[in-house]
Structures are given as C-alpha cells and as structure tokens.
Amino acid sequence: DTEVTQTPKHLVMGMTNKKSLKCEQHMGHRAMYWYKQKAKKPPELMFVYSYEKLSINESVPSRFSPECPNSSLLNLHLHALQPEDSALYLCASSQEGTGLYSNYGYTFGSGTRLTVV
Amino acid sequence: SQELEQSPQSLIVQEGKNLTINCTSSKTLYGLYWYKQKYGEGLIFLMMLQKGGEEKSHEKITAKLDEKKQQSSLHITASQPSHAGIYLCGADRRSTLGRLYFGRGTQLTVWP
C-alpha cells in the first residue's frame, strides 16, 4: 500500500460548524503533514507530526486543531472557520521526517476540497 | 514561496514537442522534488534529486540537479496530452527537514 487516503473528498461547512478531516496511511511512515492550498497557489505547510508528536506548527490559527491518534492516522479538526479558509487541504507522509529516505519522497493524498459558507 | 523560483509560469506546447521547466533557489538545496498536480487534486510524485549533478529519468521525463545544488530542470521529451497539468518543484533544506517549500508551479497545456 503506497497511498495516503483522505476523507472526505469534498466538505461544505458553515462558519459555526465543527467538522474533521481524516488522513490515513499504511506505509509505516512516521511523519505526517497537513498542507493548505488556495486556488492557483502552491501548497503551504500547516502542521508536521513526527512519531505522533506535533513538531511543527506554522503559526496556524487555533480554529484548526490537528490530532495524531496513532502512527497511521492524522486528523484535522475544524471549528468556527472563515470563508477565507476555503481551500484544498492536503495530507502527506514520509519516513523519518523527510522525503529523502523514501524512493517516493513525500507521499501526498488526493486532498479534501473545503468550502466554508 | 519566494524561495523557489519556477519558470515559466505557464507553457503551451503542441503534442510531440520537447519542453523544459526550471526551478531555481538562492540557497543550496538539500533535497529537490518534482510533483505533478491536476487542478484540485493531489500531488503525484515524479522524481527526487539530492546529489549535485544528479539526473533521473522516468519514461519521457528527465530531471536534473546542477552541481551547485541551486537549480533543477525538468525536461519532457515528445510531450503528450497526458503530460498536461501543473508541475511543482519542492525543496528540503538541511536546517529545516520536513518543511517542504514549493515553487509557484508551471501550468502545462499540450494541444493535439
């Protein structure tokens, strides 16, 4: 299994809603990442988990709350989002905190398209 | 990211033509990755380069990293409509492993 699976693929939520994005991988990777990508822009790093511990938070607003329940799962909890948070949210994984130790670099999921109304 | 300059921003070529996309950094790159993305979808890994002067090929795509490890190129030979998409270069730096930075991307259109 060389995939990162993200669910749901599409999500529409109101500004008062609470929702969660889910990411799963079974490649034995010990680092997992959340990226945010706005239209026609490159992905921007949000969070990094290494060995199930949060190692990098790129000054992301607290309305985004990451969680890593185990080495295969990564969640992103969303609460009180703003319309400008609408974007494609990408999950990625890698061995040992860098893509350099894998023949496939950082492996990305297909993303969740989030729309905040 | 302003740290990785990608050019050109967009490219329109006729099927069968060769093309090159460039990715330049003002700082030494520790790892350089090339990805392809269809609009609104995930990133598909193409190639990873780490050593100065390294060159890798897969099918009709060749990627190179210069000796100084500050510039990479992606070359597609005999382009096909299936090559169309957004090509992104991303980079690691030794001091900040795990913080993958991306260039702005190159939108490639291949017309029959």
mmCIF file of N, CA, C and O in Angstrom, chain A residues 33 35 37 39-43 45 48 56 58 88 90 97-100 102-111 113, chain B residues 1 30-33 35 37 39-45 48-50 88 92 96-105:
data_model
loop_
_atom_site.group_PDB
_atom_site.id
_atom_site.type_symbol
_atom_site.label_atom_id
_atom_site.label_comp_id
_atom_site.label_asym_id
_atom_site.label_seq_id
_atom_site.Cartn_x
_atom_site.Cartn_y
_atom_site.Cartn_z
ATOM 1 N N TYR A 33 1.841 15.173 7.611
ATOM 2 C CA TYR A 33 1.802 16.613 7.377
ATOM 3 C C TYR A 33 0.413 17.046 6.919
ATOM 4 O O TYR A 33 -0.280 16.315 6.215
ATOM 5 N N TYR A 35 -1.123 20.278 4.681
ATOM 6 C CA TYR A 35 -0.867 21.435 3.846
ATOM 7 C C TYR A 35 -2.211 22.061 3.455
ATOM 8 O O TYR A 35 -3.213 21.375 3.314
ATOM 9 N N GLN A 37 -3.837 24.518 0.380
ATOM 10 C CA GLN A 37 -3.557 25.036 -0.946
ATOM 11 C C GLN A 37 -4.737 25.863 -1.446
ATOM 12 O O GLN A 37 -5.824 25.331 -1.663
ATOM 13 N N ALA A 39 -6.454 28.341 -4.424
ATOM 14 C CA ALA A 39 -6.506 28.211 -5.880
ATOM 15 C C ALA A 39 -5.327 28.919 -6.544
ATOM 16 O O ALA A 39 -4.992 30.051 -6.192
ATOM 17 N N LYS A 40 -4.686 28.236 -7.459
ATOM 18 C CA LYS A 40 -3.579 28.744 -8.260
ATOM 19 C C LYS A 40 -2.367 29.143 -7.412
ATOM 20 O O LYS A 40 -1.560 29.989 -7.830
ATOM 21 N N LYS A 41 -2.256 28.571 -6.231
ATOM 22 C CA LYS A 41 -1.111 28.798 -5.360
ATOM 23 C C LYS A 41 -0.474 27.456 -5.022
ATOM 24 O O LYS A 41 -1.119 26.419 -5.103
ATOM 25 N N PRO A 42 0.791 27.452 -4.626
ATOM 26 C CA PRO A 42 1.399 26.190 -4.194
ATOM 27 C C PRO A 42 0.914 25.809 -2.806
ATOM 28 O O PRO A 42 0.412 26.659 -2.065
ATOM 29 N N PRO A 43 1.061 24.545 -2.435
ATOM 30 C CA PRO A 43 0.692 24.127 -1.070
ATOM 31 C C PRO A 43 1.556 24.836 -0.036
ATOM 32 O O PRO A 43 2.740 25.088 -0.257
ATOM 33 N N LEU A 45 2.667 24.609 4.080
ATOM 34 C CA LEU A 45 2.701 23.726 5.241
ATOM 35 C C LEU A 45 1.935 24.332 6.410
ATOM 36 O O LEU A 45 2.045 25.524 6.689
ATOM 37 N N VAL A 48 3.250 19.578 11.173
ATOM 38 C CA VAL A 48 4.028 18.358 10.994
ATOM 39 C C VAL A 48 3.945 17.548 12.275
ATOM 40 O O VAL A 48 4.155 18.083 13.363
ATOM 41 N N ILE A 56 5.964 20.684 14.256
ATOM 42 C CA ILE A 56 5.940 21.985 13.601
ATOM 43 C C ILE A 56 4.498 22.480 13.505
ATOM 44 O O ILE A 56 3.613 21.751 13.077
ATOM 45 N N GLU A 58 3.005 25.922 11.858
ATOM 46 C CA GLU A 58 3.402 27.113 11.129
ATOM 47 C C GLU A 58 2.477 28.296 11.442
ATOM 48 O O GLU A 58 1.912 28.909 10.547
ATOM 49 N N LEU A 88 -8.067 23.683 -0.705
ATOM 50 C CA LEU A 88 -7.791 22.249 -0.800
ATOM 51 C C LEU A 88 -6.821 21.911 0.339
ATOM 52 O O LEU A 88 -5.766 22.533 0.452
ATOM 53 N N LEU A 90 -4.409 19.218 1.940
ATOM 54 C CA LEU A 90 -3.640 18.048 1.533
ATOM 55 C C LEU A 90 -2.920 17.448 2.728
ATOM 56 O O LEU A 90 -2.342 18.158 3.541
ATOM 57 N N GLY A 97 10.570 12.019 8.907
ATOM 58 C CA GLY A 97 10.555 13.473 8.899
ATOM 59 C C GLY A 97 11.147 14.136 7.673
ATOM 60 O O GLY A 97 11.372 15.338 7.665
ATOM 61 N N THR A 98 11.423 13.362 6.635
ATOM 62 C CA THR A 98 11.872 13.949 5.383
ATOM 63 C C THR A 98 11.570 12.978 4.266
ATOM 64 O O THR A 98 11.538 11.767 4.476
ATOM 65 N N GLY A 99 11.391 13.493 3.079
ATOM 66 C CA GLY A 99 11.144 12.619 1.942
ATOM 67 C C GLY A 99 12.393 11.972 1.395
ATOM 68 O O GLY A 99 12.321 11.121 0.510
ATOM 69 N N LEU A 100 13.553 12.346 1.930
ATOM 70 C CA LEU A 100 14.810 11.887 1.353
ATOM 71 C C LEU A 100 15.084 10.411 1.604
ATOM 72 O O LEU A 100 15.923 9.818 0.948
ATOM 73 N N SER A 102 12.934 7.982 1.305
ATOM 74 C CA SER A 102 11.985 7.150 0.580
ATOM 75 C C SER A 102 12.201 7.331 -0.913
ATOM 76 O O SER A 102 12.566 8.404 -1.366
ATOM 77 N N ASN A 103 11.986 6.272 -1.663
ATOM 78 C CA ASN A 103 12.084 6.378 -3.122
ATOM 79 C C ASN A 103 10.982 7.257 -3.705
ATOM 80 O O ASN A 103 11.057 7.667 -4.860
ATOM 81 N N TYR A 104 9.971 7.526 -2.910
ATOM 82 C CA TYR A 104 8.816 8.285 -3.396
ATOM 83 C C TYR A 104 8.678 9.643 -2.719
ATOM 84 O O TYR A 104 7.627 10.263 -2.771
ATOM 85 N N GLY A 105 9.732 10.093 -2.057
ATOM 86 C CA GLY A 105 9.698 11.411 -1.452
ATOM 87 C C GLY A 105 8.598 11.521 -0.421
ATOM 88 O O GLY A 105 8.367 10.613 0.367
ATOM 89 N N TYR A 106 7.931 12.670 -0.420
ATOM 90 C CA TYR A 106 6.757 12.860 0.404
ATOM 91 C C TYR A 106 5.565 12.330 -0.402
ATOM 92 O O TYR A 106 5.387 12.716 -1.556
ATOM 93 N N THR A 107 4.751 11.502 0.219
ATOM 94 C CA THR A 107 3.580 10.956 -0.469
ATOM 95 C C THR A 107 2.355 11.750 -0.073
ATOM 96 O O THR A 107 2.055 11.881 1.120
ATOM 97 N N PHE A 108 1.665 12.270 -1.074
ATOM 98 C CA PHE A 108 0.503 13.119 -0.821
ATOM 99 C C PHE A 108 -0.797 12.372 -1.084
ATOM 100 O O PHE A 108 -0.864 11.504 -1.961
ATOM 101 N N GLY A 109 -1.828 12.750 -0.332
ATOM 102 C CA GLY A 109 -3.170 12.281 -0.607
ATOM 103 C C GLY A 109 -3.814 13.123 -1.694
ATOM 104 O O GLY A 109 -3.210 14.077 -2.199
ATOM 105 N N SER A 110 -5.040 12.770 -2.047
ATOM 106 C CA SER A 110 -5.745 13.472 -3.121
ATOM 107 C C SER A 110 -6.456 14.730 -2.631
ATOM 108 O O SER A 110 -6.982 15.490 -3.430
ATOM 109 N N GLY A 111 -6.450 14.948 -1.325
ATOM 110 C CA GLY A 111 -6.955 16.202 -0.786
ATOM 111 C C GLY A 111 -8.426 16.201 -0.429
ATOM 112 O O GLY A 111 -9.206 15.360 -0.883
ATOM 113 N N ARG A 113 -11.455 19.025 -0.567
ATOM 114 C CA ARG A 113 -11.862 20.357 -1.023
ATOM 115 C C ARG A 113 -12.853 20.917 -0.029
ATOM 116 O O ARG A 113 -13.953 20.412 0.094
ATOM 117 N N SER B 1 6.053 30.068 -2.626
ATOM 118 C CA SER B 1 7.162 30.543 -1.813
ATOM 119 C C SER B 1 8.127 31.342 -2.659
ATOM 120 O O SER B 1 8.399 31.015 -3.801
ATOM 121 N N TYR B 30 18.911 20.834 -0.230
ATOM 122 C CA TYR B 30 19.320 19.558 0.346
ATOM 123 C C TYR B 30 18.600 18.415 -0.341
ATOM 124 O O TYR B 30 19.116 17.332 -0.484
ATOM 125 N N GLY B 31 17.384 18.655 -0.744
ATOM 126 C CA GLY B 31 16.591 17.678 -1.483
ATOM 127 C C GLY B 31 15.650 18.439 -2.390
ATOM 128 O O GLY B 31 15.074 19.444 -1.986
ATOM 129 N N LEU B 32 15.490 17.993 -3.619
ATOM 130 C CA LEU B 32 14.628 18.671 -4.580
ATOM 131 C C LEU B 32 13.648 17.645 -5.131
ATOM 132 O O LEU B 32 14.046 16.553 -5.562
ATOM 133 N N TYR B 33 12.362 18.019 -5.103
ATOM 134 C CA TYR B 33 11.317 17.095 -5.530
ATOM 135 C C TYR B 33 10.520 17.728 -6.663
ATOM 136 O O TYR B 33 10.249 18.927 -6.660
ATOM 137 N N TYR B 35 6.807 17.331 -8.543
ATOM 138 C CA TYR B 35 5.467 16.772 -8.449
ATOM 139 C C TYR B 35 4.623 17.283 -9.610
ATOM 140 O O TYR B 35 4.861 18.366 -10.151
ATOM 141 N N GLN B 37 0.458 17.947 -10.584
ATOM 142 C CA GLN B 37 -0.858 18.080 -9.982
ATOM 143 C C GLN B 37 -1.887 18.418 -11.047
ATOM 144 O O GLN B 37 -1.675 19.322 -11.857
ATOM 145 N N TYR B 39 -5.586 19.982 -11.602
ATOM 146 C CA TYR B 39 -6.268 21.025 -10.849
ATOM 147 C C TYR B 39 -7.220 20.428 -9.806
ATOM 148 O O TYR B 39 -8.056 19.589 -10.129
ATOM 149 N N GLY B 40 -7.070 20.852 -8.561
ATOM 150 C CA GLY B 40 -7.963 20.419 -7.499
ATOM 151 C C GLY B 40 -7.703 19.020 -6.979
ATOM 152 O O GLY B 40 -8.484 18.511 -6.163
ATOM 153 N N GLU B 41 -6.621 18.417 -7.423
ATOM 154 C CA GLU B 41 -6.315 17.056 -6.977
ATOM 155 C C GLU B 41 -5.004 17.026 -6.201
ATOM 156 O O GLU B 41 -4.355 18.043 -5.993
ATOM 157 N N GLY B 42 -4.628 15.816 -5.779
ATOM 158 C CA GLY B 42 -3.410 15.685 -5.001
ATOM 159 C C GLY B 42 -2.163 15.764 -5.856
ATOM 160 O O GLY B 42 -2.217 15.890 -7.077
ATOM 161 N N LEU B 43 -1.008 15.726 -5.182
ATOM 162 C CA LEU B 43 0.276 15.804 -5.862
ATOM 163 C C LEU B 43 0.787 14.402 -6.179
ATOM 164 O O LEU B 43 0.794 13.529 -5.308
ATOM 165 N N ILE B 44 1.216 14.236 -7.412
ATOM 166 C CA ILE B 44 1.779 12.960 -7.843
ATOM 167 C C ILE B 44 3.296 13.099 -7.885
ATOM 168 O O ILE B 44 3.820 13.975 -8.588
ATOM 169 N N PHE B 45 3.985 12.245 -7.155
ATOM 170 C CA PHE B 45 5.442 12.287 -7.099
ATOM 171 C C PHE B 45 6.027 11.896 -8.459
ATOM 172 O O PHE B 45 5.632 10.893 -9.058
ATOM 173 N N MET B 48 12.907 12.660 -7.269
ATOM 174 C CA MET B 48 13.604 13.301 -6.167
ATOM 175 C C MET B 48 15.081 13.336 -6.488
ATOM 176 O O MET B 48 15.638 12.339 -6.954
ATOM 177 N N LEU B 49 15.726 14.483 -6.274
ATOM 178 C CA LEU B 49 17.155 14.647 -6.536
ATOM 179 C C LEU B 49 17.820 15.174 -5.282
ATOM 180 O O LEU B 49 17.287 16.067 -4.606
ATOM 181 N N GLN B 50 18.990 14.644 -4.997
ATOM 182 C CA GLN B 50 19.684 15.081 -3.794
ATOM 183 C C GLN B 50 21.144 15.454 -4.040
ATOM 184 O O GLN B 50 21.676 16.362 -3.402
ATOM 185 N N LEU B 88 5.120 21.160 -10.056
ATOM 186 C CA LEU B 88 5.610 21.875 -8.878
ATOM 187 C C LEU B 88 6.969 21.328 -8.468
ATOM 188 O O LEU B 88 7.160 20.106 -8.393
ATOM 189 N N ASP B 92 13.633 20.534 0.263
ATOM 190 C CA ASP B 92 14.046 20.443 1.666
ATOM 191 C C ASP B 92 15.281 21.310 1.824
ATOM 192 O O ASP B 92 16.042 21.498 0.882
ATOM 193 N N THR B 96 16.042 22.599 7.953
ATOM 194 C CA THR B 96 14.605 22.550 8.243
ATOM 195 C C THR B 96 13.953 21.363 7.551
ATOM 196 O O THR B 96 12.979 21.505 6.825
ATOM 197 N N LEU B 97 14.506 20.175 7.775
ATOM 198 C CA LEU B 97 13.923 18.982 7.173
ATOM 199 C C LEU B 97 12.471 18.839 7.591
ATOM 200 O O LEU B 97 12.122 19.064 8.741
ATOM 201 N N GLY B 98 11.630 18.469 6.645
ATOM 202 C CA GLY B 98 10.209 18.317 6.926
ATOM 203 C C GLY B 98 9.411 19.538 6.534
ATOM 204 O O GLY B 98 8.204 19.471 6.404
ATOM 205 N N ARG B 99 10.088 20.682 6.379
ATOM 206 C CA ARG B 99 9.393 21.875 5.890
ATOM 207 C C ARG B 99 9.594 21.923 4.381
ATOM 208 O O ARG B 99 10.536 22.509 3.888
ATOM 209 N N LEU B 100 8.700 21.295 3.658
ATOM 210 C CA LEU B 100 8.803 21.252 2.209
ATOM 211 C C LEU B 100 8.284 22.560 1.623
ATOM 212 O O LEU B 100 7.130 22.922 1.826
ATOM 213 N N TYR B 101 9.169 23.280 0.905
ATOM 214 C CA TYR B 101 8.793 24.528 0.251
ATOM 215 C C TYR B 101 8.517 24.250 -1.220
ATOM 216 O O TYR B 101 9.161 23.422 -1.833
ATOM 217 N N PHE B 102 7.575 25.005 -1.776
ATOM 218 C CA PHE B 102 7.227 24.802 -3.184
ATOM 219 C C PHE B 102 7.461 26.062 -3.995
ATOM 220 O O PHE B 102 7.338 27.181 -3.487
ATOM 221 N N GLY B 103 7.776 25.861 -5.266
ATOM 222 C CA GLY B 103 7.706 26.949 -6.219
ATOM 223 C C GLY B 103 6.256 27.216 -6.570
ATOM 224 O O GLY B 103 5.351 26.487 -6.136
ATOM 225 N N ARG B 104 6.005 28.247 -7.377
ATOM 226 C CA ARG B 104 4.631 28.640 -7.700
ATOM 227 C C ARG B 104 3.965 27.732 -8.721
ATOM 228 O O ARG B 104 2.779 27.829 -8.970
ATOM 229 N N GLY B 105 4.756 26.864 -9.341
ATOM 230 C CA GLY B 105 4.166 25.923 -10.283
ATOM 231 C C GLY B 105 4.234 26.390 -11.722
ATOM 232 O O GLY B 105 4.308 27.586 -12.015
#
